[in-house]
CSV table of N, CA and C in Angstrom, one decimal:
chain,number,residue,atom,x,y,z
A,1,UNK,N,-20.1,-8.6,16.1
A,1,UNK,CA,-18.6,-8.8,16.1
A,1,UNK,C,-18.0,-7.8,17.0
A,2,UNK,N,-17.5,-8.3,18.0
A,2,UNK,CA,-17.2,-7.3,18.9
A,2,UNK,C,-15.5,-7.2,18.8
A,3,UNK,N,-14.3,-6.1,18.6
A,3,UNK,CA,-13.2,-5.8,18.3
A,3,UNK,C,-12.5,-5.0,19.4
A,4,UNK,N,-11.6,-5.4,19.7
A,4,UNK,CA,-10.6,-4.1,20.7
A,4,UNK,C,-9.5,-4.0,19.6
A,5,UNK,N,-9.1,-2.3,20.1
A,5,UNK,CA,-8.2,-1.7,19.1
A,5,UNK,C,-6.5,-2.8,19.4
A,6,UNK,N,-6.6,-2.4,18.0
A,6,UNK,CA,-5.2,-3.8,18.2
A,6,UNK,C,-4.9,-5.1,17.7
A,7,UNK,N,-6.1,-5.6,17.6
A,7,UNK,CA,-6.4,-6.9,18.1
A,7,UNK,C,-6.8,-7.4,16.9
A,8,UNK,N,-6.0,-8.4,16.1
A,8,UNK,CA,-6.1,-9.1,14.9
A,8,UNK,C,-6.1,-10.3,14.8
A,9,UNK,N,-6.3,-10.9,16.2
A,9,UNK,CA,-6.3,-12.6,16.1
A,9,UNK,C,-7.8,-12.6,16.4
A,10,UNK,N,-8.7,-12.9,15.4
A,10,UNK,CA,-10.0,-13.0,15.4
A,10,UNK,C,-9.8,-14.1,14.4
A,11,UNK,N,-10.9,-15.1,14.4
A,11,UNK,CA,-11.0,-15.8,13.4
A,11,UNK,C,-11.5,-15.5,12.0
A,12,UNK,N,-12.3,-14.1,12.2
A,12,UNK,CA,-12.8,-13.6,11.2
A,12,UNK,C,-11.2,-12.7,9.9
A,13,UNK,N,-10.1,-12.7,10.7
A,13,UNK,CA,-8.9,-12.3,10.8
A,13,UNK,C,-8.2,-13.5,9.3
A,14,UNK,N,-8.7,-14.6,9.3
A,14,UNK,CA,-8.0,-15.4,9.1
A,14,UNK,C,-7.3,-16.6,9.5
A,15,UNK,N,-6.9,-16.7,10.7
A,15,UNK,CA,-6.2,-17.5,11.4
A,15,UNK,C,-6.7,-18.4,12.2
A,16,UNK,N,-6.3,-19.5,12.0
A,16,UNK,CA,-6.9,-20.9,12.2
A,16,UNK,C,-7.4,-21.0,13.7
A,17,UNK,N,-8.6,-21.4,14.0
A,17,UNK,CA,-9.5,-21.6,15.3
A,17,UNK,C,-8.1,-22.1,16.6
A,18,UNK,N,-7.4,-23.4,16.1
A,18,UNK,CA,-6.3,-23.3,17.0
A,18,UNK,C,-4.7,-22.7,17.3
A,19,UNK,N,-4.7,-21.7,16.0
A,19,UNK,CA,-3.1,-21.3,16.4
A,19,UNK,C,-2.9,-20.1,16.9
A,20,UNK,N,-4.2,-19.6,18.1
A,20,UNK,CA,-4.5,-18.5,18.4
A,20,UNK,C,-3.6,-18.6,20.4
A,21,UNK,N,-2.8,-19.7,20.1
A,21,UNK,CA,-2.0,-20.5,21.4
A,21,UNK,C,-2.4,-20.7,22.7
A,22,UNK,N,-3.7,-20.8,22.6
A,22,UNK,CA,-4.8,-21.8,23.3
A,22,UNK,C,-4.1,-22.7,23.8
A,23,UNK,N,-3.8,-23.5,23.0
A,23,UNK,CA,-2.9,-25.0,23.0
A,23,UNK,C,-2.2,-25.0,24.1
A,24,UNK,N,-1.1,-24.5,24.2
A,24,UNK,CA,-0.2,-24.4,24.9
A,24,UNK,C,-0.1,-24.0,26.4
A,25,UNK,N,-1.1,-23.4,26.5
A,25,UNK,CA,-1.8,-23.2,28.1
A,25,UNK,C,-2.7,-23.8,28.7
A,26,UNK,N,-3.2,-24.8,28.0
A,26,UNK,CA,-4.0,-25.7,28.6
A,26,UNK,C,-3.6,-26.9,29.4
A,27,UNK,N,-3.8,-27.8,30.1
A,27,UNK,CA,-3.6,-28.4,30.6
A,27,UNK,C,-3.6,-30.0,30.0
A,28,UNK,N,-2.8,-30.8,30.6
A,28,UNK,CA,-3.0,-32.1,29.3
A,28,UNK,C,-4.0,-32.5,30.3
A,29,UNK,N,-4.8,-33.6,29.7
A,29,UNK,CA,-5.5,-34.7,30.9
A,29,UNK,C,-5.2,-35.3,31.5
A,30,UNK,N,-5.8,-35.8,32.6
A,30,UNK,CA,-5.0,-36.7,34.3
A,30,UNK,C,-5.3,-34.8,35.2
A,31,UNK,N,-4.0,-34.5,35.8
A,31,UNK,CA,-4.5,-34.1,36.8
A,31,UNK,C,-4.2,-32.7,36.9
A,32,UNK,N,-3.8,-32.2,35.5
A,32,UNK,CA,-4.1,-30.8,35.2
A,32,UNK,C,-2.7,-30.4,35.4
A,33,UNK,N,-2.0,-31.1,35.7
A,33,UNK,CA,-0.4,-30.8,36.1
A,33,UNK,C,0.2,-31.6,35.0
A,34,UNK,N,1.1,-30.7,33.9
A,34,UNK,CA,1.6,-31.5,33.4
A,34,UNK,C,2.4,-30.8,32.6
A,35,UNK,N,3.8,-31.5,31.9
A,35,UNK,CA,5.3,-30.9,31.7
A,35,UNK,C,4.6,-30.0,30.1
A,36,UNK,N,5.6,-29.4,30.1
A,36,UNK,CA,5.1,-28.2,28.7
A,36,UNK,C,5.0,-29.2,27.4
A,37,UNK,N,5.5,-30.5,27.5
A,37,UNK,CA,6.1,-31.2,26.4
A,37,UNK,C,4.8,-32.1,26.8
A,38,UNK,N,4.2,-32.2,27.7
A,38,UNK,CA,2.8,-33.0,27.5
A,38,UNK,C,2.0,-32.2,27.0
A,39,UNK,N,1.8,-30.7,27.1
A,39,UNK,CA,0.8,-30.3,26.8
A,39,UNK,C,0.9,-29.6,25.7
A,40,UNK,N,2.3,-29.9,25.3
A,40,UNK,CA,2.3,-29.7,23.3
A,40,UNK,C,1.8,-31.0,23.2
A,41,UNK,N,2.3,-32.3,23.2
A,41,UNK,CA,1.8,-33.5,22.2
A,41,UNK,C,0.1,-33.7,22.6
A,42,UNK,N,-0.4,-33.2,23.3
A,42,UNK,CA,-2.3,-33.1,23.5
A,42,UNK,C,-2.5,-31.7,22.2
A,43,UNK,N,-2.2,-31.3,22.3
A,43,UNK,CA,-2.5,-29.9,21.7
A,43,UNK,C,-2.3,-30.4,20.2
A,44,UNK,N,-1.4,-31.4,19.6
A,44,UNK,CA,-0.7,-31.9,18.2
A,44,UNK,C,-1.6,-32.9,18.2
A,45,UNK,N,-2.1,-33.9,19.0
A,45,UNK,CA,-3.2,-34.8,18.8
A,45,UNK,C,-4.3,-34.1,18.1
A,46,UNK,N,-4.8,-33.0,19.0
A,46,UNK,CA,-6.3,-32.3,18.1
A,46,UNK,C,-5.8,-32.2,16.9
A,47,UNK,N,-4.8,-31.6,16.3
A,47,UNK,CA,-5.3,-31.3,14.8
A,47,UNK,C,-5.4,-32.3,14.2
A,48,UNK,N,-5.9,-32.3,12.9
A,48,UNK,CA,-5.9,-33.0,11.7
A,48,UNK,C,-4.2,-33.3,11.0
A,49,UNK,N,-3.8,-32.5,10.4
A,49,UNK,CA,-2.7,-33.2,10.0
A,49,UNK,C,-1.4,-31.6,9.8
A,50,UNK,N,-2.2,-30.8,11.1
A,50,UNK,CA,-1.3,-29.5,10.8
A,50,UNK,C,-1.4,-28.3,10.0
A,51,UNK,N,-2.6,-29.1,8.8
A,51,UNK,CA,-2.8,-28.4,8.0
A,51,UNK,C,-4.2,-27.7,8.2
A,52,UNK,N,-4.5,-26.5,7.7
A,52,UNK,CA,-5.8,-25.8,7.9
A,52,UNK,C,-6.9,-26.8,6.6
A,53,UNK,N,-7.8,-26.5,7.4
A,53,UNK,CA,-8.7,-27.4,6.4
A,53,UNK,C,-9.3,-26.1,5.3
A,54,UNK,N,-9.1,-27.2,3.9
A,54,UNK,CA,-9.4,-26.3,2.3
A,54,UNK,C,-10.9,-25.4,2.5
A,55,UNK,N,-10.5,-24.3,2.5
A,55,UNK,CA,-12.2,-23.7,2.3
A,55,UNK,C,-12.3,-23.1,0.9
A,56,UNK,N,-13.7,-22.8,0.9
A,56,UNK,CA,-14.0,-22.7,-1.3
A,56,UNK,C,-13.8,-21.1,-1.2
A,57,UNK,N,-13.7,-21.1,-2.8
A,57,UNK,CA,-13.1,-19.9,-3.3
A,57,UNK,C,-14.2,-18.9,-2.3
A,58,UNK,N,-15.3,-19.0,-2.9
A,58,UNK,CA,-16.3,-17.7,-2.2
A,58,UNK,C,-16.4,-17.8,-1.0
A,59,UNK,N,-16.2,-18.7,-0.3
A,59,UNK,CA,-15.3,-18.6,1.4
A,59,UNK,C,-14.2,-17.3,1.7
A,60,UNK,N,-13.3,-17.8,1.1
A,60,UNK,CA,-11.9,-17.1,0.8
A,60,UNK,C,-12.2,-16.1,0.5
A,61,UNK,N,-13.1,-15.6,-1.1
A,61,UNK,CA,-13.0,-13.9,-0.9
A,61,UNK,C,-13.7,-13.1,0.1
A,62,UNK,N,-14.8,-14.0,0.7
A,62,UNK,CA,-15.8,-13.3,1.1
A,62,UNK,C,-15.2,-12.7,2.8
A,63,UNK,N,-13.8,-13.9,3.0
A,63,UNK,CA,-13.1,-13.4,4.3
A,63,UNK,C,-12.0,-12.5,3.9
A,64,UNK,N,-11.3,-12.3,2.5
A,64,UNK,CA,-10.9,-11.1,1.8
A,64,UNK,C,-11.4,-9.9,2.1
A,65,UNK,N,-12.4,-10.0,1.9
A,65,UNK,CA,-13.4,-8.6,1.5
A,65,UNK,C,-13.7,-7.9,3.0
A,66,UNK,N,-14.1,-9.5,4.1
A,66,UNK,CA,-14.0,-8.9,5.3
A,66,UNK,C,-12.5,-8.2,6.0
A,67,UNK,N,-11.4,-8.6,5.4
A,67,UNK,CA,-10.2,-8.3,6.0
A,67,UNK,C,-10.1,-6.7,5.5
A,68,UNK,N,-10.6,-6.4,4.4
A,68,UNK,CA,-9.9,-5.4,3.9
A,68,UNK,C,-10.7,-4.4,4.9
A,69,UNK,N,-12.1,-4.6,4.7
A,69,UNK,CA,-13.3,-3.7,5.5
A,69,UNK,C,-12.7,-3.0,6.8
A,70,UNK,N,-11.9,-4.5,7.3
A,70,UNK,CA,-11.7,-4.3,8.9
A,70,UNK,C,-10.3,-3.2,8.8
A,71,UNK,N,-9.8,-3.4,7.9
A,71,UNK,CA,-8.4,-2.6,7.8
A,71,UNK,C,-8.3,-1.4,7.5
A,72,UNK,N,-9.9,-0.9,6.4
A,72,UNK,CA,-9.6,0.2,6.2
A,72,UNK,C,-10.8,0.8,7.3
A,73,UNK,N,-11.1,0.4,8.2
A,73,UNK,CA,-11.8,1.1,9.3
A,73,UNK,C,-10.3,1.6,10.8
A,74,UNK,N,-9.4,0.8,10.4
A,74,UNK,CA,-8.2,1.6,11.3
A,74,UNK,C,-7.6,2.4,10.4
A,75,UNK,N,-8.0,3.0,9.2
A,75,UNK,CA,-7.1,4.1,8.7
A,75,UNK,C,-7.7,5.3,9.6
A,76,UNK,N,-6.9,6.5,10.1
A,76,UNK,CA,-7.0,7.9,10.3
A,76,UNK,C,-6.8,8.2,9.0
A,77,UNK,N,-8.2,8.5,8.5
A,77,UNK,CA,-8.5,10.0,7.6
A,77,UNK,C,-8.4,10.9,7.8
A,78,UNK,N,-7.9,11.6,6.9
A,78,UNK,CA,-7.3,13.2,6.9
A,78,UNK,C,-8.6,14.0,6.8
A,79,UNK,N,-8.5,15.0,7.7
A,79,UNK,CA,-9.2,16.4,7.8
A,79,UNK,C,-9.6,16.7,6.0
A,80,UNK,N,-10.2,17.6,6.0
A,80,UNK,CA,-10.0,18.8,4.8
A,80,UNK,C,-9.0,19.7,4.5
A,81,UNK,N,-9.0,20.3,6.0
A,81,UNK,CA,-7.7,20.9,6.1
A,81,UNK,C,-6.3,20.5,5.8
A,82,UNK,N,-6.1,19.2,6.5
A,82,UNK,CA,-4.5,18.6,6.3
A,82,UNK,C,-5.0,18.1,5.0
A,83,UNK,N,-5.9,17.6,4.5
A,83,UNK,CA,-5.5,17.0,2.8
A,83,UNK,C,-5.2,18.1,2.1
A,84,UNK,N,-6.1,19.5,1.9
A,84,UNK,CA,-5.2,20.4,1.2
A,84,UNK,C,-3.8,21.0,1.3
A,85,UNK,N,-3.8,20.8,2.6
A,85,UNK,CA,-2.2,21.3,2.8
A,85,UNK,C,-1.2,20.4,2.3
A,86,UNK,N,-1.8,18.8,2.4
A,86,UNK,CA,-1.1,17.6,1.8
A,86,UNK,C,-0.8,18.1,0.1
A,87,UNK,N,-1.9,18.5,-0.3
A,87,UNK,CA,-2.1,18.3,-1.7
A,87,UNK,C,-1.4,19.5,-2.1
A,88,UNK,N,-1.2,20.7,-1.6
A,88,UNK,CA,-0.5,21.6,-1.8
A,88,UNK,C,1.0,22.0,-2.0
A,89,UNK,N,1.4,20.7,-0.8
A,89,UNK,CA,3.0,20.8,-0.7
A,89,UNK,C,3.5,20.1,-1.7
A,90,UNK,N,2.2,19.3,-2.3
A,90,UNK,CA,3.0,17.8,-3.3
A,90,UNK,C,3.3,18.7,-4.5
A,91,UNK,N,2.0,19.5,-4.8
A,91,UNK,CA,1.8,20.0,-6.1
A,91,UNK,C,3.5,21.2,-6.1
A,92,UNK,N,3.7,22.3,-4.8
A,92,UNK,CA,4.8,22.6,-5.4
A,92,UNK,C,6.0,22.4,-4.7
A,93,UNK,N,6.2,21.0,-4.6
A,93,UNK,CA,7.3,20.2,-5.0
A,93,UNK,C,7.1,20.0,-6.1
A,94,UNK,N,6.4,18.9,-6.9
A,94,UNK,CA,6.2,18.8,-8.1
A,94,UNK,C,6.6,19.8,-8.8
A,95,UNK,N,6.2,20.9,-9.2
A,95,UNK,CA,6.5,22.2,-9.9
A,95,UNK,C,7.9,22.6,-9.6
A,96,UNK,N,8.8,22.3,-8.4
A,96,UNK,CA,9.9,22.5,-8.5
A,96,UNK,C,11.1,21.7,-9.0
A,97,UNK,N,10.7,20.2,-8.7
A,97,UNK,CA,11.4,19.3,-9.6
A,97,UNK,C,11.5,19.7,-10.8
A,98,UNK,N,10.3,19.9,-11.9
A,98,UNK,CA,9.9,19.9,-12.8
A,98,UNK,C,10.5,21.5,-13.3
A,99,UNK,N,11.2,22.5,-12.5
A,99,UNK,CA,11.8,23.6,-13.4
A,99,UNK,C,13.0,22.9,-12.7
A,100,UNK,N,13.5,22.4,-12.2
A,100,UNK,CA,14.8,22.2,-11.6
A,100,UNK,C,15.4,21.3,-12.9
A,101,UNK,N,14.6,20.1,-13.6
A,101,UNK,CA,14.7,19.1,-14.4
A,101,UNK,C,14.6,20.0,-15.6
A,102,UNK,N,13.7,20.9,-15.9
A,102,UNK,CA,14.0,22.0,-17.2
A,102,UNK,C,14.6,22.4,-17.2
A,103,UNK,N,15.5,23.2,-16.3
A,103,UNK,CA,16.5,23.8,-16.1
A,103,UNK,C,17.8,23.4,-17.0
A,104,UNK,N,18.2,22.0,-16.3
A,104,UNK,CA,18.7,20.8,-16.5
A,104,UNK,C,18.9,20.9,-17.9
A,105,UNK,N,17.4,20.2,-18.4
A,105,UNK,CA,17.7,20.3,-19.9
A,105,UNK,C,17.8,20.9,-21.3
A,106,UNK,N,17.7,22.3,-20.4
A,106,UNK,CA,17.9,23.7,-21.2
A,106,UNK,C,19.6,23.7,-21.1
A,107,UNK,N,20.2,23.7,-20.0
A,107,UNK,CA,21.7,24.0,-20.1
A,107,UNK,C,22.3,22.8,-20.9
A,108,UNK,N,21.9,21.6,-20.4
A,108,UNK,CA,22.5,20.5,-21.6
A,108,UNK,C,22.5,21.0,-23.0
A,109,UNK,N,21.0,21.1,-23.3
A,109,UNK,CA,21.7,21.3,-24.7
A,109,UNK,C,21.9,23.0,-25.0
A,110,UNK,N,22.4,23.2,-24.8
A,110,UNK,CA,23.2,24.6,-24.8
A,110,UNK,C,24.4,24.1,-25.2
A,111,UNK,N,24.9,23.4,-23.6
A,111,UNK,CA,26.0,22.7,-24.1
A,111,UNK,C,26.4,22.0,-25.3
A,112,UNK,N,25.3,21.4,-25.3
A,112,UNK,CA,25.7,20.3,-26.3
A,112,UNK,C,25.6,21.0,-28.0
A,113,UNK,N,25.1,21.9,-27.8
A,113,UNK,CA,24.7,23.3,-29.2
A,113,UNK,C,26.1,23.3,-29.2
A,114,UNK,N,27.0,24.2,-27.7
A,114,UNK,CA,28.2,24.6,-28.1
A,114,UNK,C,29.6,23.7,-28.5
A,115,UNK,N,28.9,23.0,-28.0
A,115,UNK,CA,30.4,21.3,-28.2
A,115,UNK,C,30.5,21.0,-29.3
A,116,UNK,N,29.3,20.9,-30.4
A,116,UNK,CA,28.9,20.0,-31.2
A,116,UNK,C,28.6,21.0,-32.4
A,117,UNK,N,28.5,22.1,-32.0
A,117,UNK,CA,28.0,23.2,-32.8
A,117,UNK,C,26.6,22.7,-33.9
């Protein structure tokens, strides 16, 4: 299976053998010269009825399983370096929300000690 970066109209992709717009650049028959509107209604002749033809479940996942494969091979994984630095900024942010929101609910009920006695 050969791939260029980018490039997601593969059939292996999902997408139907003709809606990859083949069609529409081709030429109708006779003499290879022919109006855009002939060489849509050649192009609407081949298919069946527009619709993709039904494939079985273990078809379907098994082109799932390949989609996801291919998708998580374009992720950029993170260094070591940048994950901990990732993981460090979250952790004190986290710890700051979390006295900022204590904070919060130490003065409320203060208040509400004093209102309410």
């Amino acid at each position: 299976m050969t791939e260029t970066t980018g490039s997601t109209a593969t059939p292996e992709s999902g997408n139907p053998e003709g809606a990859d717009g083949a069609d529409e650049t081709t030429p109708a028959e006779g003499d290879g010269k022919g109006s855009r509107r002939d060489r849509k209604r050649a192009g609407r002749a081949d298919k069946k009825s527009g619709k993709r033809a039904k494939k079985g479940v273990f078809a379907r996942l098994a082109l799932f399983y390949r989609q996801i494969i291919a998708e998580l091979r374009k992720v950029v994984w993170p260094s070591r370096n940048e994950l901990v630095n990732y993981t460090t900024v979250v952790v004190v942010f986290v710890v700051v929300v979390m006295a900022f929101v204590a904070g919060l609910d130490y003065g409320f009920s203060k208040l509400s000690l004093w209102v309410f006695g």
